[in-house]
Amino acid sequence: MIESDRSRPGPATLGVHAGSEPPVIGGPVAPSIVRSATFFGGFGPDDPLIYGRYNNSPTHRAVGEKIAALEGAAAGLVVASGMAAISMALLAFTRAGDHVVAARHLYGATHDFLERELPRRGVEVTRVDPERPEAWRAALRPRTRVLYLEVPTNPTLRVVDPAVPAGVAEEQGAELIVDATFATPINLRVLDRGATLVVHSATKYLGGHSDLVAGAVAGSGERVEAVASLARLYGPALDPQAVWLLDRGLRTLALRMERHNASALALARWLEGRPGVLRVHHPGLESHPDHALARTLLRGGGGILSLVVEGGAGGADAFCRALRVARVAPSLGGVETLVSQPRFTSHRQLTPAEREAAGIPDGFVRISVGLEEVEDLQADLARGLEAVLALAREGKGAAG
Ligand SMILES: *Cc1c(COP(=O)(O)O)cnc(C)c1O
């Protein structure tokens, strides 16, 4: 692998070099895209079968290795989307009659997969508040095979130490699968905290440029092979071009996360307590309920911050419409700052009362802080807040 004086190279080094071929005189410095759908072999029973749908071309394998190195895992696999990684992982470790315990607040499609797809296949699911080990333990049944968690959660950025359910999973002999899309291996290596498999939407920070859809899993060789063998049947193959783009993104992951972490925290601090702002969520803020844990667990609070503006839905609409640098779009983790209102995106299926109970009242805006100059972003958010205050003044004027 990598030659370095340190016993374990750091993430910035791994992001650039892990998985790459040793240098050959006259060979290319940048990796090539191997576009071939199939590969020579098959003369005998021991020849490897390499095929595009198997996600095992040299291009796929190199990037799988890089993600494994970043996560501190023995093996890694890239697939066609984050949901492909999540669904294949959940199917690989369950069968009819089994039971899954999952955290209450999860990515929308994961929520639907747990609530609709798994039950259709005879797998029952119990949802718990993930902060308490007793909650995980109380939900166990004899056939609980998987515990499932996201860190941090979307969009209130709650942080749970995976070690909490990891102890319960180990006693039970169950898997602990953690979606670390928001954390990335730069901010938290969940396998070090006892997760047995990590899953990612590589569409977000790992790719980092909002120009590809991909997923990844990493863990022990046996577990990753269990997911890979199912993916060979269901067929979520990642196109080699997208694999190459993902590798390109990974080369700057550590650097980008440093900037995402710093800018999001700076903006969260600036926003907190400003006129027009009711609440700011970021794990780096002392007001965040998990701040103490985040300080010891995470290497950075992440690039996402959320705020609640005055004036409810109208206030959030005015805020979003006034922005000139940040753009309104779903998704996150790219170089550009994107804002969204969960009531129109991730949490549109819930009623306003259900959202309120989940800590997402109308007026809630999520910001995926990009890599622009933080001063420009701050000026942009100031424009947004000016619009929120103008709306409040109009409202008062109309009332009076
Ligand atoms: C986006 C996202 C997913 C789904 O990933 P896709 O690449 O869109 O399939 C899963 N989990 C989290 C936390 C996400 O943000």
CSV table of C-alpha atoms and ligand atoms in Angstrom, one decimal:
chain,number,residue,atom,x,y,z
A,1,MET,CA,0.0,0.0,0.0
A,2,ILE,CA,1.3,3.4,1.0
A,3,GLU,CA,4.9,4.0,1.9
A,4,SER,CA,5.1,6.4,4.8
A,5,ASP,CA,7.3,6.9,7.9
A,6,ARG,CA,4.2,6.9,10.1
A,7,SER,CA,2.7,3.6,11.0
A,8,ARG,CA,-0.7,4.7,9.6
A,9,PRO,CA,-0.9,7.4,6.9
A,10,GLY,CA,-3.4,10.2,7.6
A,11,PRO,CA,-6.6,10.7,5.8
A,12,ALA,CA,-5.3,13.4,3.4
A,13,THR,CA,-2.6,11.0,2.3
A,14,LEU,CA,-4.9,8.1,2.0
A,15,GLY,CA,-7.4,10.2,-0.1
A,16,VAL,CA,-4.7,10.9,-2.6
A,17,HIS,CA,-2.8,7.6,-2.7
A,18,ALA,CA,-4.7,4.6,-1.3
A,19,GLY,CA,-5.7,2.0,-3.8
A,20,SER,CA,-3.4,3.3,-6.5
A,21,GLU,CA,-1.0,1.1,-8.5
A,22,PRO,CA,2.7,1.3,-7.7
A,23,PRO,CA,4.4,3.7,-10.1
A,24,VAL,CA,5.8,2.3,-13.4
A,25,ILE,CA,8.3,4.3,-15.6
A,26,GLY,CA,6.3,5.7,-18.5
A,27,GLY,CA,3.0,4.9,-16.8
A,28,PRO,CA,0.3,7.5,-16.1
A,29,VAL,CA,0.3,9.5,-12.9
A,30,ALA,CA,-3.5,10.0,-12.9
A,31,PRO,CA,-5.6,6.9,-12.9
A,32,SER,CA,-7.1,5.7,-16.2
A,33,ILE,CA,-10.8,5.0,-16.6
A,34,VAL,CA,-11.1,1.4,-17.6
A,35,ARG,CA,-14.3,1.5,-19.7
A,36,SER,CA,-14.4,-2.2,-20.6
A,37,ALA,CA,-17.6,-4.0,-19.6
A,38,THR,CA,-15.8,-7.4,-19.5
A,39,PHE,CA,-12.3,-8.7,-19.0
A,40,PHE,CA,-10.3,-11.7,-20.4
A,41,GLY,CA,-10.4,-14.8,-18.4
A,42,GLY,CA,-12.6,-17.9,-17.9
A,43,PHE,CA,-10.2,-20.6,-19.1
A,44,GLY,CA,-10.5,-22.4,-15.9
A,45,PRO,CA,-12.4,-22.5,-12.6
A,46,ASP,CA,-9.8,-20.3,-10.8
A,47,ASP,CA,-9.8,-17.4,-13.2
A,48,PRO,CA,-11.3,-14.3,-11.6
A,49,LEU,CA,-14.6,-13.2,-13.2
A,50,ILE,CA,-14.4,-9.4,-13.7
A,51,TYR,CA,-17.5,-7.7,-15.1
A,52,GLY,CA,-19.1,-4.3,-15.0
A,53,ARG,CA,-22.1,-5.3,-13.1
A,54,TYR,CA,-20.0,-6.9,-10.4
A,55,ASN,CA,-18.4,-3.5,-9.5
A,56,ASN,CA,-15.0,-5.2,-9.6
A,57,SER,CA,-13.1,-3.7,-12.5
A,58,PRO,CA,-9.7,-2.3,-11.7
A,59,THR,CA,-11.3,1.2,-11.5
A,60,HIS,CA,-14.0,0.0,-9.1
A,61,ARG,CA,-11.6,-2.0,-7.0
A,62,ALA,CA,-9.1,0.9,-6.6
A,63,VAL,CA,-11.8,3.2,-5.3
A,64,GLY,CA,-13.3,0.6,-3.0
A,65,GLU,CA,-9.8,0.1,-1.5
A,66,LYS,CA,-9.4,3.9,-1.1
A,67,ILE,CA,-12.7,4.1,0.8
A,68,ALA,CA,-11.8,1.1,2.9
A,69,ALA,CA,-8.4,2.7,3.8
A,70,LEU,CA,-10.2,6.0,4.8
A,71,GLU,CA,-12.6,4.1,7.0
A,72,GLY,CA,-9.9,1.8,8.5
A,73,ALA,CA,-11.7,-1.2,7.0
A,74,ALA,CA,-10.4,-4.4,5.5
A,75,ALA,CA,-12.6,-4.1,2.4
A,76,GLY,CA,-14.7,-1.6,0.5
A,77,LEU,CA,-17.2,-1.6,-2.4
A,78,VAL,CA,-18.7,1.1,-4.6
A,79,VAL,CA,-22.2,0.7,-6.0
A,80,ALA,CA,-24.6,2.8,-8.0
A,81,SER,CA,-26.1,5.0,-5.2
A,82,GLY,CA,-26.3,5.5,-1.5
A,83,MET,CA,-29.7,3.7,-1.5
A,84,ALA,CA,-28.1,0.8,-3.4
A,85,ALA,CA,-25.5,0.5,-0.6
A,86,ILE,CA,-28.1,0.8,2.1
A,87,SER,CA,-30.7,-1.6,0.6
A,88,MET,CA,-28.1,-4.2,-0.4
A,89,ALA,CA,-26.6,-4.1,3.1
A,90,LEU,CA,-30.0,-4.4,4.9
A,91,LEU,CA,-31.0,-7.3,2.6
A,92,ALA,CA,-27.7,-9.0,2.9
A,93,PHE,CA,-28.0,-9.4,6.7
A,94,THR,CA,-31.7,-10.2,7.1
A,95,ARG,CA,-34.0,-12.9,6.0
A,96,ALA,CA,-37.8,-13.6,6.5
A,97,GLY,CA,-38.5,-13.8,10.2
A,98,ASP,CA,-35.6,-11.6,11.2
A,99,HIS,CA,-35.9,-8.3,13.1
A,100,VAL,CA,-34.1,-4.9,12.7
A,101,VAL,CA,-33.8,-2.1,15.3
A,102,ALA,CA,-33.3,1.3,13.7
A,103,ALA,CA,-33.0,4.8,14.9
A,104,ARG,CA,-36.1,6.9,14.7
A,105,HIS,CA,-34.9,9.7,12.5
A,106,LEU,CA,-33.3,8.6,9.2
A,107,TYR,CA,-32.9,9.6,5.6
A,108,GLY,CA,-36.4,9.6,3.9
A,109,ALA,CA,-35.7,6.7,1.5
A,110,THR,CA,-34.1,4.6,4.2
A,111,HIS,CA,-37.1,5.2,6.4
A,112,ASP,CA,-39.4,4.0,3.5
A,113,PHE,CA,-37.2,1.0,2.9
A,114,LEU,CA,-37.4,0.0,6.6
A,115,GLU,CA,-41.1,0.7,6.8
A,116,ARG,CA,-42.3,-0.8,3.5
A,117,GLU,CA,-39.7,-3.0,1.8
A,118,LEU,CA,-38.3,-5.0,4.7
A,119,PRO,CA,-41.8,-5.8,6.1
A,120,ARG,CA,-42.8,-7.0,2.5
A,121,ARG,CA,-39.9,-9.5,2.8
A,122,GLY,CA,-41.0,-10.7,6.2
A,123,VAL,CA,-38.5,-8.6,8.2
A,124,GLU,CA,-40.0,-6.6,11.1
A,125,VAL,CA,-38.5,-3.3,12.2
A,126,THR,CA,-38.6,-1.4,15.5
A,127,ARG,CA,-37.7,2.2,15.7
A,128,VAL,CA,-36.0,3.7,18.8
A,129,ASP,CA,-34.6,6.9,20.1
A,130,PRO,CA,-30.9,6.2,19.5
A,131,GLU,CA,-29.3,8.1,22.4
A,132,ARG,CA,-30.1,5.6,25.1
A,133,PRO,CA,-28.5,2.1,25.2
A,134,GLU,CA,-31.5,0.8,27.2
A,135,ALA,CA,-33.8,1.8,24.2
A,136,TRP,CA,-31.7,-0.4,21.9
A,137,ARG,CA,-31.6,-3.2,24.4
A,138,ALA,CA,-35.3,-3.1,25.2
A,139,ALA,CA,-36.1,-3.4,21.5
A,140,LEU,CA,-34.1,-6.6,20.9
A,141,ARG,CA,-35.9,-9.8,20.0
A,142,PRO,CA,-34.4,-13.3,19.6
A,143,ARG,CA,-34.1,-12.7,15.9
A,144,THR,CA,-32.8,-9.2,15.9
A,145,ARG,CA,-30.0,-9.3,13.2
A,146,VAL,CA,-29.3,-5.7,12.5
A,147,LEU,CA,-29.1,-2.4,14.4
A,148,TYR,CA,-29.1,0.7,12.2
A,149,LEU,CA,-28.1,4.3,12.8
A,150,GLU,CA,-27.1,7.6,11.1
A,151,VAL,CA,-24.5,10.1,12.4
A,152,PRO,CA,-25.1,13.0,12.5
A,153,THR,CA,-28.8,13.0,11.8
A,154,ASN,CA,-30.6,15.0,9.2
A,155,PRO,CA,-31.6,17.9,9.6
A,156,THR,CA,-31.2,18.6,13.4
A,157,LEU,CA,-27.6,17.1,13.4
A,158,ARG,CA,-28.0,15.1,16.6
A,159,VAL,CA,-24.9,13.1,17.3
A,160,VAL,CA,-25.0,9.6,18.8
A,161,ASP,CA,-21.8,7.6,19.6
A,162,PRO,CA,-22.0,4.4,17.6
A,163,ALA,CA,-20.4,2.7,20.6
A,164,VAL,CA,-23.8,3.0,22.4
A,165,PRO,CA,-25.6,0.5,20.1
A,166,ALA,CA,-22.3,-1.3,19.3
A,167,GLY,CA,-22.2,-2.9,22.7
A,168,VAL,CA,-25.8,-4.0,22.4
A,169,ALA,CA,-25.2,-5.4,18.9
A,170,GLU,CA,-22.1,-7.3,20.0
A,171,GLU,CA,-24.0,-9.0,22.9
A,172,GLN,CA,-26.8,-9.9,20.5
A,173,GLY,CA,-24.4,-11.1,17.8
A,174,ALA,CA,-26.1,-8.7,15.4
A,175,GLU,CA,-24.6,-6.3,12.8
A,176,LEU,CA,-24.4,-2.5,13.5
A,177,ILE,CA,-24.7,-0.7,10.2
A,178,VAL,CA,-24.0,3.0,10.3
A,179,ASP,CA,-24.8,5.5,7.6
A,180,ALA,CA,-21.9,8.0,7.9
A,181,THR,CA,-22.8,10.2,4.9
A,182,PHE,CA,-23.0,13.4,7.0
A,183,ALA,CA,-19.9,12.6,9.1
A,184,THR,CA,-17.6,11.2,6.4
A,185,PRO,CA,-14.5,9.2,7.5
A,186,ILE,CA,-12.7,12.6,8.0
A,187,ASN,CA,-15.0,13.6,10.9
A,188,LEU,CA,-15.7,10.1,12.4
A,189,ARG,CA,-14.6,6.6,11.6
A,190,VAL,CA,-17.6,4.7,12.8
A,191,LEU,CA,-15.9,1.3,12.5
A,192,ASP,CA,-13.4,2.4,15.2
A,193,ARG,CA,-16.5,3.0,17.4
A,194,GLY,CA,-17.8,-0.6,16.9
A,195,ALA,CA,-19.9,-0.4,13.8
A,196,THR,CA,-19.6,-3.6,11.7
A,197,LEU,CA,-20.4,-2.0,8.4
A,198,VAL,CA,-20.4,1.6,7.2
A,199,VAL,CA,-22.6,2.8,4.4
A,200,HIS,CA,-22.3,6.1,2.4
A,201,SER,CA,-24.2,8.1,-0.1
A,202,ALA,CA,-21.0,8.9,-2.0
A,203,THR,CA,-23.2,11.4,-4.0
A,204,LYS,CA,-22.6,13.8,-1.1
A,205,TYR,CA,-19.2,14.6,0.5
A,206,LEU,CA,-17.2,11.7,-0.9
A,207,GLY,CA,-17.9,12.7,-4.5
A,208,GLY,CA,-18.2,16.3,-3.3
A,209,HIS,CA,-19.1,18.1,-6.6
A,210,SER,CA,-22.8,17.4,-7.1
A,211,ASP,CA,-22.0,15.7,-10.4
A,212,LEU,CA,-22.4,12.0,-9.7
A,213,VAL,CA,-24.7,9.5,-7.9
A,214,ALA,CA,-22.8,6.7,-6.1
A,215,GLY,CA,-22.8,4.6,-2.9
A,216,ALA,CA,-20.2,2.8,-0.9
A,217,VAL,CA,-19.9,0.2,1.9
A,218,ALA,CA,-16.8,-0.8,4.0
A,219,GLY,CA,-16.2,-3.4,6.6
A,220,SER,CA,-14.7,-6.8,7.0
A,221,GLY,CA,-13.9,-8.8,3.8
A,222,GLU,CA,-16.7,-11.3,4.6
A,223,ARG,CA,-19.3,-8.6,5.2
A,224,VAL,CA,-18.4,-6.6,2.1
A,225,GLU,CA,-18.5,-9.8,0.0
A,226,ALA,CA,-22.0,-10.5,1.4
A,227,VAL,CA,-23.2,-7.1,0.1
A,228,ALA,CA,-21.2,-7.5,-3.2
A,229,SER,CA,-22.7,-10.9,-3.9
A,230,LEU,CA,-26.3,-9.5,-3.5
A,231,ALA,CA,-25.4,-6.5,-5.6
A,232,ARG,CA,-24.3,-8.9,-8.4
A,233,LEU,CA,-27.9,-10.2,-8.3
A,234,TYR,CA,-29.8,-6.9,-8.0
A,235,GLY,CA,-27.4,-5.2,-10.4
A,236,PRO,CA,-26.7,-1.6,-9.0
A,237,ALA,CA,-23.5,-1.2,-11.1
A,238,LEU,CA,-21.6,2.1,-10.9
A,239,ASP,CA,-20.5,3.3,-14.3
A,240,PRO,CA,-16.7,3.5,-14.6
A,241,GLN,CA,-16.9,7.2,-15.5
A,242,ALA,CA,-18.7,7.9,-12.2
A,243,VAL,CA,-16.2,5.7,-10.3
A,244,TRP,CA,-13.4,7.8,-11.7
A,245,LEU,CA,-15.2,11.0,-10.7
A,246,LEU,CA,-15.7,9.6,-7.3
A,247,ASP,CA,-11.9,8.9,-7.0
A,248,ARG,CA,-11.2,12.5,-8.1
A,249,GLY,CA,-13.5,13.8,-5.4
A,250,LEU,CA,-11.9,11.5,-2.7
A,251,ARG,CA,-8.5,13.1,-3.5
A,252,THR,CA,-9.6,16.3,-2.0
A,253,LEU,CA,-12.0,15.0,0.6
A,254,ALA,CA,-9.8,15.8,3.7
A,255,LEU,CA,-9.1,19.3,2.5
A,256,ARG,CA,-12.7,20.0,1.6
A,257,MET,CA,-14.0,18.7,4.9
A,258,GLU,CA,-11.6,21.0,6.8
A,259,ARG,CA,-13.2,23.9,4.9
A,260,HIS,CA,-16.8,22.7,5.2
A,261,ASN,CA,-16.3,22.2,9.0
A,262,ALA,CA,-14.7,25.6,9.5
A,263,SER,CA,-17.1,27.6,7.4
A,264,ALA,CA,-20.3,25.9,8.8
A,265,LEU,CA,-19.1,26.5,12.3
A,266,ALA,CA,-18.2,30.1,11.6
A,267,LEU,CA,-21.6,30.8,10.0
A,268,ALA,CA,-23.5,28.9,12.7
A,269,ARG,CA,-21.8,31.1,15.4
A,270,TRP,CA,-22.5,34.3,13.4
A,271,LEU,CA,-26.2,33.3,12.9
A,272,GLU,CA,-26.8,32.4,16.6
A,273,GLY,CA,-28.7,35.1,18.4
A,274,ARG,CA,-29.1,37.4,15.3
A,275,PRO,CA,-32.4,39.2,14.8
A,276,GLY,CA,-34.7,37.1,12.7
A,277,VAL,CA,-33.1,33.8,13.9
A,278,LEU,CA,-35.0,31.7,16.4
A,279,ARG,CA,-32.6,28.7,16.6
A,280,VAL,CA,-29.4,27.4,15.0
A,281,HIS,CA,-28.3,23.7,14.9
A,282,HIS,CA,-24.7,22.7,14.5
A,283,PRO,CA,-22.8,20.2,16.7
A,284,GLY,CA,-20.0,22.8,17.1
A,285,LEU,CA,-22.2,25.2,19.0
A,286,GLU,CA,-22.3,25.1,22.7
A,287,SER,CA,-26.1,25.4,22.6
A,288,HIS,CA,-26.3,22.1,20.7
A,289,PRO,CA,-27.6,19.3,22.9
A,290,ASP,CA,-24.8,16.9,21.8
A,291,HIS,CA,-22.0,19.5,21.9
A,292,ALA,CA,-20.0,17.9,24.7
A,293,LEU,CA,-20.1,14.5,22.9
A,294,ALA,CA,-19.4,16.0,19.5
A,295,ARG,CA,-16.3,17.7,20.9
A,296,THR,CA,-14.8,14.4,22.0
A,297,LEU,CA,-16.1,12.1,19.3
A,298,LEU,CA,-15.9,14.2,16.0
A,299,ARG,CA,-12.9,15.7,14.3
A,300,GLY,CA,-15.2,18.4,13.0
A,301,GLY,CA,-18.9,19.3,13.4
A,302,GLY,CA,-19.5,18.9,9.7
A,303,GLY,CA,-20.6,21.1,6.8
A,304,ILE,CA,-24.3,21.2,7.5
A,305,LEU,CA,-26.1,23.7,9.7
A,306,SER,CA,-29.7,24.3,10.2
A,307,LEU,CA,-31.6,27.3,11.4
A,308,VAL,CA,-35.2,28.3,12.2
A,309,VAL,CA,-36.1,31.8,11.1
A,310,GLU,CA,-38.9,34.0,12.4
A,311,GLY,CA,-42.2,34.1,10.5
A,312,GLY,CA,-42.6,30.3,10.0
A,313,ALA,CA,-43.1,29.1,6.4
A,314,GLY,CA,-43.3,32.6,5.0
A,315,GLY,CA,-40.1,33.7,6.8
A,316,ALA,CA,-38.2,30.7,5.4
A,317,ASP,CA,-39.6,31.4,1.9
A,318,ALA,CA,-38.5,35.0,2.1
A,319,PHE,CA,-35.0,34.0,3.4
A,320,CYS,CA,-34.5,31.5,0.6
A,321,ARG,CA,-35.7,33.9,-2.2
A,322,ALA,CA,-33.3,36.6,-1.0
A,323,LEU,CA,-30.1,34.5,-1.3
A,324,ARG,CA,-27.8,35.2,-4.2
A,325,VAL,CA,-24.7,33.0,-3.5
A,326,ALA,CA,-26.4,30.0,-1.9
A,327,ARG,CA,-28.8,28.2,-4.1
A,328,VAL,CA,-32.0,26.4,-3.3
A,329,ALA,CA,-31.8,22.7,-4.1
A,330,PRO,CA,-32.1,19.4,-2.4
A,331,SER,CA,-29.0,17.3,-1.6
A,332,LEU,CA,-25.8,18.3,0.1
A,333,GLY,CA,-22.0,17.9,0.4
A,334,GLY,CA,-20.9,19.7,-2.8
A,335,VAL,CA,-18.6,22.6,-3.4
A,336,GLU,CA,-21.6,25.0,-3.7
A,337,THR,CA,-23.7,26.1,-0.8
A,338,LEU,CA,-27.2,24.6,-1.1
A,339,VAL,CA,-30.2,25.5,1.1
A,340,SER,CA,-33.5,23.5,1.4
A,341,GLN,CA,-36.6,23.5,3.5
A,342,PRO,CA,-37.2,20.0,4.9
A,343,ARG,CA,-41.0,20.6,4.5
A,344,PHE,CA,-40.5,20.6,0.7
A,345,THR,CA,-37.8,17.9,0.5
A,346,SER,CA,-36.7,15.2,3.1
A,347,HIS,CA,-39.8,15.6,5.4
A,348,ARG,CA,-42.6,16.5,2.9
A,349,GLN,CA,-44.5,13.3,3.8
A,350,LEU,CA,-45.0,14.4,7.4
A,351,THR,CA,-47.7,16.8,8.6
A,352,PRO,CA,-46.7,20.1,10.0
A,353,ALA,CA,-47.5,18.8,13.5
A,354,GLU,CA,-45.3,15.7,13.0
A,355,ARG,CA,-42.5,17.8,11.7
A,356,GLU,CA,-42.8,20.1,14.7
A,357,ALA,CA,-42.6,17.1,17.0
A,358,ALA,CA,-39.4,16.0,15.2
A,359,GLY,CA,-37.9,19.4,15.9
A,360,ILE,CA,-38.5,20.7,12.4
A,361,PRO,CA,-41.1,23.5,12.6
A,362,ASP,CA,-42.1,25.6,9.6
A,363,GLY,CA,-39.3,28.2,9.2
A,364,PHE,CA,-36.7,25.5,9.4
A,365,VAL,CA,-33.9,25.9,6.7
A,366,ARG,CA,-31.0,23.4,6.2
A,367,ILE,CA,-27.8,24.8,4.7
A,368,SER,CA,-25.1,22.6,3.2
A,369,VAL,CA,-22.2,25.0,3.5
A,370,GLY,CA,-20.0,24.9,0.4
A,371,LEU,CA,-16.5,26.1,-0.3
A,372,GLU,CA,-17.2,29.7,-1.2
A,373,GLU,CA,-15.5,32.5,0.7
A,374,VAL,CA,-17.1,32.5,4.1
A,375,GLU,CA,-17.4,36.3,4.1
A,376,ASP,CA,-19.5,36.1,0.9
A,377,LEU,CA,-21.7,33.4,2.4
A,378,GLN,CA,-22.2,35.5,5.6
A,379,ALA,CA,-23.2,38.6,3.5
A,380,ASP,CA,-25.7,36.3,1.6
A,381,LEU,CA,-27.2,35.0,4.8
A,382,ALA,CA,-27.5,38.6,6.1
A,383,ARG,CA,-29.5,39.3,2.9
A,384,GLY,CA,-31.7,36.4,3.7
A,385,LEU,CA,-32.3,37.6,7.3
A,386,GLU,CA,-33.0,41.2,6.1
A,387,ALA,CA,-35.9,39.7,4.1
A,388,VAL,CA,-37.1,37.8,7.1
A,389,LEU,CA,-37.1,41.0,9.2
A,390,ALA,CA,-38.8,43.0,6.4
A,391,LEU,CA,-41.5,40.4,6.3
A,392,ALA,CA,-42.0,40.7,10.1
A,393,ARG,CA,-42.2,44.5,9.9
A,394,GLU,CA,-44.8,44.3,7.1
A,395,GLY,CA,-46.8,41.8,9.2
A,396,LYS,CA,-46.7,44.1,12.1
A,397,GLY,CA,-47.6,47.1,9.9
A,398,ALA,CA,-50.6,45.2,8.4
A,399,ALA,CA,-51.7,44.1,11.9
A,400,GLY,CA,-51.5,47.6,13.3
B,1,LIG,C1,-28.6,11.2,0.2
B,1,LIG,C2,-28.5,10.3,1.3
B,1,LIG,C3,-28.8,8.9,1.1
B,1,LIG,C4,-29.2,8.3,-0.2
B,1,LIG,O1,-28.2,8.4,-1.1
B,1,LIG,P1,-28.3,8.4,-2.7
B,1,LIG,O2,-27.0,8.5,-3.2
B,1,LIG,O3,-29.2,9.6,-3.1
B,1,LIG,O4,-29.0,7.1,-3.1
B,1,LIG,C5,-28.7,8.1,2.2
B,1,LIG,N1,-28.4,8.5,3.5
B,1,LIG,C6,-28.2,9.9,3.7
B,1,LIG,C7,-27.8,10.3,5.1
B,1,LIG,C8,-28.2,10.8,2.6
B,1,LIG,O5,-28.0,12.1,2.9
